[in-house]
Short mmCIF file of C-alpha atoms in Angstrom, two decimals:
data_model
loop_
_atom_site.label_atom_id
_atom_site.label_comp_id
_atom_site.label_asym_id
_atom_site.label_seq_id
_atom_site.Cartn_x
_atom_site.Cartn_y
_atom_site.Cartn_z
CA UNK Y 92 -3.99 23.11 -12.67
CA UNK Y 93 -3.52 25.75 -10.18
CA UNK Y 94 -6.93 27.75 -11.08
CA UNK Y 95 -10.36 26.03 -9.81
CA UNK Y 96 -12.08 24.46 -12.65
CA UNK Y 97 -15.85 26.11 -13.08
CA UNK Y 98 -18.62 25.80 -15.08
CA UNK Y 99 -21.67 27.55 -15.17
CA UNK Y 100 -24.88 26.71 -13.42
CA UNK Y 101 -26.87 26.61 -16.90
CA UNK Y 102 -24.42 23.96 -18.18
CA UNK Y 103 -26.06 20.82 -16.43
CA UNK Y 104 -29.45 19.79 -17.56
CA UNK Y 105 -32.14 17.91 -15.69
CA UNK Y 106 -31.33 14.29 -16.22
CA UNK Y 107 -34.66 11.73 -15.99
CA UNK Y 108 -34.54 9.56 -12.85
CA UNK Y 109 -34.50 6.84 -14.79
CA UNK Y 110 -30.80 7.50 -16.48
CA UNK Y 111 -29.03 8.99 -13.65
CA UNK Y 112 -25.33 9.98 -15.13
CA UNK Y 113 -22.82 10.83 -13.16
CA UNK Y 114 -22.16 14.37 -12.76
CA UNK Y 115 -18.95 15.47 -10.61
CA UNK Y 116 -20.02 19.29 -10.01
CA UNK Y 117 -16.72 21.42 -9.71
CA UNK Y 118 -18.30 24.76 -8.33
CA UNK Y 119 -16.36 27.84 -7.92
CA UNK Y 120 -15.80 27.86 -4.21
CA UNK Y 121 -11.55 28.19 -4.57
CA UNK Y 122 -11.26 24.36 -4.58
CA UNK Y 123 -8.07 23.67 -6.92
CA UNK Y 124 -6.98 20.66 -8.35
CA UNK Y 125 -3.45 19.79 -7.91
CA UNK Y 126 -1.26 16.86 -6.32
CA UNK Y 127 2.21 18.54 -6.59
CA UNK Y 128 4.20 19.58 -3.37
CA UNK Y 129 5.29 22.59 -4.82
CA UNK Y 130 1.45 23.71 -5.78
CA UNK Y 131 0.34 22.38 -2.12
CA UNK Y 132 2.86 25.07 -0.92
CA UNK Y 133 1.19 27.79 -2.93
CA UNK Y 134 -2.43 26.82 -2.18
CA UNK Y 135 -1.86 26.66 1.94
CA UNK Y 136 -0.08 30.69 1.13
CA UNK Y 137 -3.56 31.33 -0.92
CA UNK Y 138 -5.67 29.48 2.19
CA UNK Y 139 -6.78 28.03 -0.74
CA UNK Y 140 -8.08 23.75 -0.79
CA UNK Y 141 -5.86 20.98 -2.56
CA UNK Y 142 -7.90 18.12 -3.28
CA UNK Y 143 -5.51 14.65 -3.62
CA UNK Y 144 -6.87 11.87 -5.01
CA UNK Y 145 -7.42 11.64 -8.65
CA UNK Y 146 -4.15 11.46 -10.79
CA UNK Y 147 -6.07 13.13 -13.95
CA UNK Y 148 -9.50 14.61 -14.64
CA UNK Y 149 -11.35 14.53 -18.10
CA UNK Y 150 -14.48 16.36 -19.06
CA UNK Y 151 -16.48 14.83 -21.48
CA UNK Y 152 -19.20 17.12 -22.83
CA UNK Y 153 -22.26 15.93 -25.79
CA UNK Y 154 -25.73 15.40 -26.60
CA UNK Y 155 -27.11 11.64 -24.67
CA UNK Y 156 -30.76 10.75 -24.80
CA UNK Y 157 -31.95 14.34 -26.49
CA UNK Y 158 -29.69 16.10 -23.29
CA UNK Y 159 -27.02 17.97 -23.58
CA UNK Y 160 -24.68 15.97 -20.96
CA UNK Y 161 -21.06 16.66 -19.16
CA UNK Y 162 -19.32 13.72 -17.75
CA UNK Y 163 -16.28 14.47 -15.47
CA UNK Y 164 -14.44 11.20 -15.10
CA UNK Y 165 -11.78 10.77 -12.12
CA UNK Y 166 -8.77 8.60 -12.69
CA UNK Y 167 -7.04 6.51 -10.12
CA UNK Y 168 -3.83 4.59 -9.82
CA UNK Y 169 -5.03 2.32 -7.03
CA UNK Y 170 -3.28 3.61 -4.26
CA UNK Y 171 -3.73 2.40 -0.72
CA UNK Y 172 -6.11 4.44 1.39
CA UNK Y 173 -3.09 5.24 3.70
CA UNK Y 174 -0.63 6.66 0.83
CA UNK Y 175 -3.99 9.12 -0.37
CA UNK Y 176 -3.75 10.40 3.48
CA UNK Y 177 0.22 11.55 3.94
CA UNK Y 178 1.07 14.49 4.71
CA UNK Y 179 1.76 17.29 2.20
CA UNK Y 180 -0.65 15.32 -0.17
CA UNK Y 181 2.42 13.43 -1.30
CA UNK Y 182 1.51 9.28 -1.80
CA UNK Y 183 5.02 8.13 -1.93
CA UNK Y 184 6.36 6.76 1.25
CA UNK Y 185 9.45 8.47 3.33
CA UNK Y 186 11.70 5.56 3.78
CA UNK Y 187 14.19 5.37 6.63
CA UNK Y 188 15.39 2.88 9.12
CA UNK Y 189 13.67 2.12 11.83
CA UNK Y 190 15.18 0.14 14.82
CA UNK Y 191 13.53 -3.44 15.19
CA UNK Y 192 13.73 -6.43 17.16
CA UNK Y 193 15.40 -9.08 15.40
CA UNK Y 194 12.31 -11.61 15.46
CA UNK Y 195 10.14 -8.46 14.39
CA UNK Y 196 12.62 -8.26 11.42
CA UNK Y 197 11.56 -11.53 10.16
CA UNK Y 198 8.03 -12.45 11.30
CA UNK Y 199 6.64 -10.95 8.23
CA UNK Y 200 9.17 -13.72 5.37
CA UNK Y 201 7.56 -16.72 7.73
CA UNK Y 202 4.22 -15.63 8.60
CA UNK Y 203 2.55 -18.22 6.16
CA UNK Y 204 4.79 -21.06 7.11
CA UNK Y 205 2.43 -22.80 9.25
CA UNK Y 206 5.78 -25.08 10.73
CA UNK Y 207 7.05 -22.46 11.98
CA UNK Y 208 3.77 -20.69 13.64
CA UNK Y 209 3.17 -24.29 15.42
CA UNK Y 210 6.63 -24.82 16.63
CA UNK Y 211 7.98 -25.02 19.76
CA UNK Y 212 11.39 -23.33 19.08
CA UNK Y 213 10.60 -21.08 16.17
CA UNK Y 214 14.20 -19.39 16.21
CA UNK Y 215 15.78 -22.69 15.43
CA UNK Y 216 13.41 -23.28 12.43
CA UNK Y 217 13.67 -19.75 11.28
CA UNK Y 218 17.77 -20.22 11.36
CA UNK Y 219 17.04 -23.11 9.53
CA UNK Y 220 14.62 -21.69 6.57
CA UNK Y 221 16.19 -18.32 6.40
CA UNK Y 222 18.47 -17.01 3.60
CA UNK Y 223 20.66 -13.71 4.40
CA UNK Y 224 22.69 -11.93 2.20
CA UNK Y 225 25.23 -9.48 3.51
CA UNK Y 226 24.61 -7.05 0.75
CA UNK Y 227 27.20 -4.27 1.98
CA UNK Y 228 30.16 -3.84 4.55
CA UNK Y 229 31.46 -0.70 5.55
CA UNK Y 230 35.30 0.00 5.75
CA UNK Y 231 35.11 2.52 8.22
CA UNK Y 232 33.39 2.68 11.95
CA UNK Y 233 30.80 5.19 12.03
CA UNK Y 234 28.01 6.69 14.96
CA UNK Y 235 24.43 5.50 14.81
CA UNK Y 236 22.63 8.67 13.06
CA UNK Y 237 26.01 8.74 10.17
CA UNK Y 238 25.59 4.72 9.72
CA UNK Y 239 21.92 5.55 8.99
CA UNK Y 240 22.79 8.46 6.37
CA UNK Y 241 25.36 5.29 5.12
CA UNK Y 242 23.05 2.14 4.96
CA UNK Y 243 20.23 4.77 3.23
CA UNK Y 244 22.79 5.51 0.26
CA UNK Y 245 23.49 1.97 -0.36
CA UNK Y 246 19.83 1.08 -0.52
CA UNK Y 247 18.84 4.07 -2.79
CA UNK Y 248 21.76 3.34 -5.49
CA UNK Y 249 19.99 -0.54 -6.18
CA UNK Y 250 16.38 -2.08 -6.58
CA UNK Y 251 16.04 -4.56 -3.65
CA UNK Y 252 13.50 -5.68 -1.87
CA UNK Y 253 12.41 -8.37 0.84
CA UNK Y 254 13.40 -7.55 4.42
CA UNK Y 255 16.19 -5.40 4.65
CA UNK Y 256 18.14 -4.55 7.83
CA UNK Y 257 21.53 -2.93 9.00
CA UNK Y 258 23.49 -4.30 11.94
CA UNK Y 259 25.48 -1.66 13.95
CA UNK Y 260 28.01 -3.38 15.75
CA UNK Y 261 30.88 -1.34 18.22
CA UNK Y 262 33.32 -2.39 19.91
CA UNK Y 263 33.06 0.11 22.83
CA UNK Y 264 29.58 0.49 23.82
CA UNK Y 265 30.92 2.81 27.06
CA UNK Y 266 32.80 5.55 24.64
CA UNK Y 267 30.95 9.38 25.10
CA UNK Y 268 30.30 8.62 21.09
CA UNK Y 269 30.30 5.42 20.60
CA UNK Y 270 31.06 3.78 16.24
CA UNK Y 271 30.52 1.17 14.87
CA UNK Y 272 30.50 -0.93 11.60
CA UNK Y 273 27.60 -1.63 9.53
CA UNK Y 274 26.52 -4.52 8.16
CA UNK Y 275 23.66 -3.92 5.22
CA UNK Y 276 21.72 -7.12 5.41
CA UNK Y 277 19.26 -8.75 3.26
CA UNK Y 278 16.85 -11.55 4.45
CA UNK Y 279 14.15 -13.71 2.22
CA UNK Y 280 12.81 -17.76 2.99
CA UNK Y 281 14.33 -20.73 0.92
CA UNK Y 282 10.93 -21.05 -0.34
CA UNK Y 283 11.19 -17.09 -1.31
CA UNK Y 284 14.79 -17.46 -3.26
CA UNK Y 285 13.56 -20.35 -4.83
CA UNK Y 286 10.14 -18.92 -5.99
CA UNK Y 287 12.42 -15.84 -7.34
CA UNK Y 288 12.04 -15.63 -11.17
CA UNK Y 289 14.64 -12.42 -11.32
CA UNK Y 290 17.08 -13.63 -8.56
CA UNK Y 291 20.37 -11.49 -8.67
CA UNK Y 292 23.12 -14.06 -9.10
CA UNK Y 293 25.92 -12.05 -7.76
CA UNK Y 294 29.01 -13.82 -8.06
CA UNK Y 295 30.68 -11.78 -5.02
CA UNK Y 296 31.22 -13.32 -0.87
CA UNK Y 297 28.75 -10.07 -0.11
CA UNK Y 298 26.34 -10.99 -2.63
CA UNK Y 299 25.86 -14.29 -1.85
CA UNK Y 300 22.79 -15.86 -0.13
CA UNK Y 301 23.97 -17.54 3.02
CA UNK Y 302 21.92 -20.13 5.42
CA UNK Y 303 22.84 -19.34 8.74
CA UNK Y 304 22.68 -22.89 9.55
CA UNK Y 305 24.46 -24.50 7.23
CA UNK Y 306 27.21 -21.77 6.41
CA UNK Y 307 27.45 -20.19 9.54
CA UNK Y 308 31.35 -20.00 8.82
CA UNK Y 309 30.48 -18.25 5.47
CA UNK Y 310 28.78 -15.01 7.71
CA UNK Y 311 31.19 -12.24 9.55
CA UNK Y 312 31.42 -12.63 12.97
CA UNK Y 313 29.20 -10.02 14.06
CA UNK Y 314 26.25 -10.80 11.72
CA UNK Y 315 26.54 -14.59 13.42
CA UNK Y 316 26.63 -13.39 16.77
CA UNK Y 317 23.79 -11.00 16.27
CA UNK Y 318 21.48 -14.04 14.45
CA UNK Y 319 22.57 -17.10 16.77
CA UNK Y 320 22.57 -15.14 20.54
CA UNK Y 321 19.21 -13.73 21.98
CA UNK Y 322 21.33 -12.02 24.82
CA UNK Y 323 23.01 -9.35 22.06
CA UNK Y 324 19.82 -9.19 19.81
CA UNK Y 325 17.24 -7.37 20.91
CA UNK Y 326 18.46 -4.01 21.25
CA UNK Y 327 21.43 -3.90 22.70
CA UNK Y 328 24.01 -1.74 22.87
CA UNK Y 329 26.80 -3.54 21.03
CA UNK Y 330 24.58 -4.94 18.28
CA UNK Y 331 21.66 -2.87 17.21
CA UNK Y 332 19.40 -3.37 14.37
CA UNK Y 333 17.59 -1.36 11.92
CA UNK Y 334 14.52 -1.77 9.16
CA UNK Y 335 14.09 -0.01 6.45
CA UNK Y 336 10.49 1.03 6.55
CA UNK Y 337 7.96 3.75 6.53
CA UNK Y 338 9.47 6.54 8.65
CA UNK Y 339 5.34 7.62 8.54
CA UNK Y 340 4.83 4.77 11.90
CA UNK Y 341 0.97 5.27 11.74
CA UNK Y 342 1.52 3.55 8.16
CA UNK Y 343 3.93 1.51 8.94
CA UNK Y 344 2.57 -0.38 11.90
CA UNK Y 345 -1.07 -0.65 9.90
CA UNK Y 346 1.14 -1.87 6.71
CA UNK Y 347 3.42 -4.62 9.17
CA UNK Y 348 -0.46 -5.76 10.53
CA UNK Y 349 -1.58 -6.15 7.17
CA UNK Y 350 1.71 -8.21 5.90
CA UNK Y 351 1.73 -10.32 8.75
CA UNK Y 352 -1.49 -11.15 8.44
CA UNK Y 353 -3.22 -9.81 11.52
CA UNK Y 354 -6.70 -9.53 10.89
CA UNK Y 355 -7.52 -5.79 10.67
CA UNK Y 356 -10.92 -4.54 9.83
CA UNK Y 357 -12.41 -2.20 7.81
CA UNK Y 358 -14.12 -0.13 10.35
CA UNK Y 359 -10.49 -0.15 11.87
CA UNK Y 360 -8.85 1.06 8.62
CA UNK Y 361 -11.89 3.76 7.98
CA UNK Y 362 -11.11 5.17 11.45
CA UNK Y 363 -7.60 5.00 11.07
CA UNK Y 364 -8.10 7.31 7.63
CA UNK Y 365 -10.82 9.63 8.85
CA UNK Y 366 -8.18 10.77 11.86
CA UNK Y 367 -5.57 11.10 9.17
CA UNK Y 368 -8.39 13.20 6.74
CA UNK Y 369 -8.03 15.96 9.67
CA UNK Y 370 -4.84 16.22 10.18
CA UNK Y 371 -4.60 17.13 6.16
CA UNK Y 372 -7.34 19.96 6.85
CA UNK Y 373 -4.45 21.73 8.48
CA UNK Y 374 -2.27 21.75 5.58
CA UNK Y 375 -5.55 23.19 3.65
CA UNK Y 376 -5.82 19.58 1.90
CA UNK Y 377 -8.81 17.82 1.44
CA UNK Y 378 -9.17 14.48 -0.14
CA UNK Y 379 -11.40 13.37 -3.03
CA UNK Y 380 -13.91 12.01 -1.13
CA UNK Y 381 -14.73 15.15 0.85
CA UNK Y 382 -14.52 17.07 -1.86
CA UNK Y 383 -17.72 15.59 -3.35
CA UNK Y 384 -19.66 14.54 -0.59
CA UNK Y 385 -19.67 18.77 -0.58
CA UNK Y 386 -20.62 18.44 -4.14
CA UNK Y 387 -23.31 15.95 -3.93
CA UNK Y 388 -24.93 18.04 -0.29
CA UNK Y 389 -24.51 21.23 -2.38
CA UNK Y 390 -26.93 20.01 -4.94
CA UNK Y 391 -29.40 17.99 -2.93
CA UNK Y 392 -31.99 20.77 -3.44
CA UNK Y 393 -31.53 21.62 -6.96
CA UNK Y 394 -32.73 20.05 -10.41
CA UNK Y 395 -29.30 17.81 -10.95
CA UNK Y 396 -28.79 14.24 -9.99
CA UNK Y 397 -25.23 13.58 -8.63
CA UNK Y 398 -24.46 9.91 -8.59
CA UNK Y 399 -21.51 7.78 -7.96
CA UNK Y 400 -19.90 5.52 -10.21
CA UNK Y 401 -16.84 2.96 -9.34
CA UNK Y 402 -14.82 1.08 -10.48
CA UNK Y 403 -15.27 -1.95 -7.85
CA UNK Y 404 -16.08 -5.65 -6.85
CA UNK Y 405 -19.56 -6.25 -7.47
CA UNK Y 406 -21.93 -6.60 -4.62
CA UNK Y 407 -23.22 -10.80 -4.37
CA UNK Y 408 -26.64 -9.39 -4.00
CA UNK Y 409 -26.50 -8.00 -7.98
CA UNK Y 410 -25.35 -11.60 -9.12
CA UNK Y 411 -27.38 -13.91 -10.16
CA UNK Y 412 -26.06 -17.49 -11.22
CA UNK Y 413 -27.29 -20.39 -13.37
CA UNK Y 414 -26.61 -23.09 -15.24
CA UNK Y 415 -27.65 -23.50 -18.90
CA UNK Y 416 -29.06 -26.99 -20.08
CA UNK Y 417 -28.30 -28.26 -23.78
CA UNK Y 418 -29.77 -30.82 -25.19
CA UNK Y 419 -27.41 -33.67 -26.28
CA UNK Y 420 -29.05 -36.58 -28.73
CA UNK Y 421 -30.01 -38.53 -25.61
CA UNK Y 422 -32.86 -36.49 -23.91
CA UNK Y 423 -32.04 -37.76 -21.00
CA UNK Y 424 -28.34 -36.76 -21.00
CA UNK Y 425 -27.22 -33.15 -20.94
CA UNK Y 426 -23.77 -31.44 -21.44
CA UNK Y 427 -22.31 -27.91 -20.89
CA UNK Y 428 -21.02 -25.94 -23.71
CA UNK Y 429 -17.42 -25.38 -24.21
CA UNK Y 430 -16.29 -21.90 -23.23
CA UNK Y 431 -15.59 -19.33 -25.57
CA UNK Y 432 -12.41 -19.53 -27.60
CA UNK Y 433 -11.57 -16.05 -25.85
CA UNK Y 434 -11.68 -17.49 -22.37
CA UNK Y 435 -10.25 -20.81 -23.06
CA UNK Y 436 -6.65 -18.59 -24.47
CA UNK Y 437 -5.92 -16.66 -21.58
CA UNK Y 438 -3.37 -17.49 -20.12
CA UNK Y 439 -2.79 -18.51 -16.43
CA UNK Y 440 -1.40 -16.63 -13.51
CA UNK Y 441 1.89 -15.93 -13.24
CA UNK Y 442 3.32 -17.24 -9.97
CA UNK Y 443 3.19 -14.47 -7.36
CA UNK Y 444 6.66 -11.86 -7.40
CA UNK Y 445 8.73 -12.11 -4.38
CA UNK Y 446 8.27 -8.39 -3.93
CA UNK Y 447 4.39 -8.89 -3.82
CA UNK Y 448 5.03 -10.39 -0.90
CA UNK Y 449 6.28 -7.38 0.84
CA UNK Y 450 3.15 -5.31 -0.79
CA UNK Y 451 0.05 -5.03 2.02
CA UNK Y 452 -2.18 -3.43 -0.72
CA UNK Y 453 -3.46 -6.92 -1.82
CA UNK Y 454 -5.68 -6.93 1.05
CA UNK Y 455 -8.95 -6.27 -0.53
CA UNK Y 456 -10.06 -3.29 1.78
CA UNK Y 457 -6.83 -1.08 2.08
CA UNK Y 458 -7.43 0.60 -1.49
CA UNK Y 459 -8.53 4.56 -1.40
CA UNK Y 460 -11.22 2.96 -3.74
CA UNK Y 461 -12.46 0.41 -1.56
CA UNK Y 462 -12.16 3.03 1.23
CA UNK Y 463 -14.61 5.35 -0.82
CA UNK Y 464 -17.07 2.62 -2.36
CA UNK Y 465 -17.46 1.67 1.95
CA UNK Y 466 -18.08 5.23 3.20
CA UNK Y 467 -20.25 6.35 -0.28
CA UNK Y 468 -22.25 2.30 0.06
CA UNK Y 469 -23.12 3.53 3.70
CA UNK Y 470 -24.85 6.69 2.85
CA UNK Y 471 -26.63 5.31 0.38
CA UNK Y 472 -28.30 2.41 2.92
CA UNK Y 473 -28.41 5.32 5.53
CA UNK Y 474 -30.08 7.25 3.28
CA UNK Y 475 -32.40 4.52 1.77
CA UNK Y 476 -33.46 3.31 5.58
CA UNK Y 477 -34.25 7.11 6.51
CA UNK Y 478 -36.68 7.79 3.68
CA UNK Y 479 -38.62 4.10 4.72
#
């Protein structure tokens, strides 16, 4: 909504330390609660605070323990600490192309193939594991910035995922504006293809998935150049190469880390967001997070308990494990009980999408959530040391 949501002060009763609820406070202090562009632009006219985070907000109001009680629960989609911190307050990415190294174009489809991280000529192996598939060709020659605008309305008219690329090849690299053609390129492992469960069986020569080393006939004469010679590769100025990728490069160099498995830590990632956090404050944005650590310090002095609940992993420390004895007709002999019928049905895992292997959020730590349990978990033991 575009109005601040208030209640009065009278409405929250004293809740006994020993059943702490939790209690989101939304005081009257202009705060508005909104994730749309088009209310973003009317809050930062107002100099009024967006708040991003939550996709919905319910208030549930009743009588709990002989108190009359309001809960105001939060709902999240999971997004990726990074996506919660654009700009505008918008969590979709910008997509555009972004010119890359060839090797940089496919370290993240073999970072888990442990022959290739060992081996002494990785390009050869890559050649020989890699599957391309020229996806589109353009008729006509066209300059850099136009073959962008091109390559971007191919890729927005279709669903498809894995690397994708565009080679811009010309012919005369020394011309005041220099064309080229475009190759729209699309590159996934053997291992990949054959782990695809919804592979596109496209019965046309541009739709189907080539091995550079076995077909290398089967590729146009550009795209083989450009994969089989280093000397043309890496960017130059006949054959240049483009990703399609986070045009945000903050996110999109912390998001090629985390798919490529560099280790990146949490303090890293919290520092990273926390830098982003300001540069939101000058679009009069605020994320979730800030927005009730002010609630919480607003209240520290009063009668009302403000606590914290997530959804999240639970901490080892609360776990406690053991293992129940039964009694079999030998008292010496004892055997574990079956588990229950509800357990034993579910099914199993489904074998991992290809596109999941594009996605960084399965990280464990990226998550706005796990962002906020980390920063809201060190208060609390801040807070706990200070009053020992």
């Amino acid at each position: 909504t575009e109005k601040a949501i208030a209640f009065p002060n009278n409405l929250f009763p004293t809740i006994s330390s020993m059943f702490k609820l939790i209690l989101l406070l939304i005081i009257e202090y202009s705060y508005s609660l909104t994730t749309t562009a088009s209310n973003m632009g009317k809050n930062k006219r107002r100099n009024e605070i967006s708040i991003v985070g939550p996709e919905y907000i319910q208030v549930l109001q009743g009588s709990l323990l002989n108190k009359q009680v309001s809960l105001i629960l939060c709902g999240e989609s999971h997004q990726d600490a990074i996506d919660v911190t654009r700009s505008g307050g918008v969590f979709d990415p910008h997509d555009g192309w972004i010119e890359m190294k060839k090797n940089d174009i496919f370290q993240p489809i073999f970072i888990e193939d442990a022959e290739i991280q060992g081996s002494a000529n990785p390009n050869d192996d890559i050649l020989n594991k890699l599957m391309v598939q020229v996806y589109a060709t353009s008729k006509k020659c066209f300059t850099i910035e136009k073959a962008k605008e091109w390559a971007k309305e191919a890729v927005a008219d279709s669903e498809i995922y894995g690397q994708v690329a565009f080679l811009w090849v010309t012919q005369n690299v020394e011309a005041r504006i220099p064309k080229g053609r475009v190759f729209l390129l699309r590159f996934l492992s053997k291992a990949q293809l054959d782990n695809d469960q919804e592979e596109d069986d496209d019965d046309s020569e541009e739709g189907t998935w080539i091995n550079p080393k076995l077909q290398p006939n089967d590729l146009p004469s550009p795209v083989k150049d450009w994969l089989f010679d280093d000397d043309i590769c890496n960017f130059g100025k006949s054959h240049r190469s483009f990703e399609w990728g986070d045009l945000d490069l903050e996110a999109f160099q912390l998001n090629r880390r985390r798919l490529t498995n560099e280790v990146v830590s949490s303090d890293e990632i919290d520092k990273i967001i926390e830098d982003r956090k300001k540069k939101l404050h000058e679009e009069n944005i605020q994320t979730w997070d800030e927005w009730f650590a002010f609630i919480r310090k607003s209240t520290e002095d009063g009668e009302i308990d403000v606590d914290l609940v997530l959804e999240a992993q639970v901490p080892p420390w609360e776990l406690s494990l053991y293992r129940p004895q039964y009694s079999t007709t030998d008292n010496e002999s004892y055997s574990l009980p079956h588990a229950a019928k509800c357990i034993r049905c579910v099914s199993e895992d489904e074998e991992e999408a290809v596109e999941d292997m594009f996605d960084p959020s399965g990280d464990g730590i990226g998550s706005y959530m796990d962002y906020v349990y980390r920063k809201f978990m060190k208060d609390s033991l801040l807070n706990k040391s200070n009053d020992k």
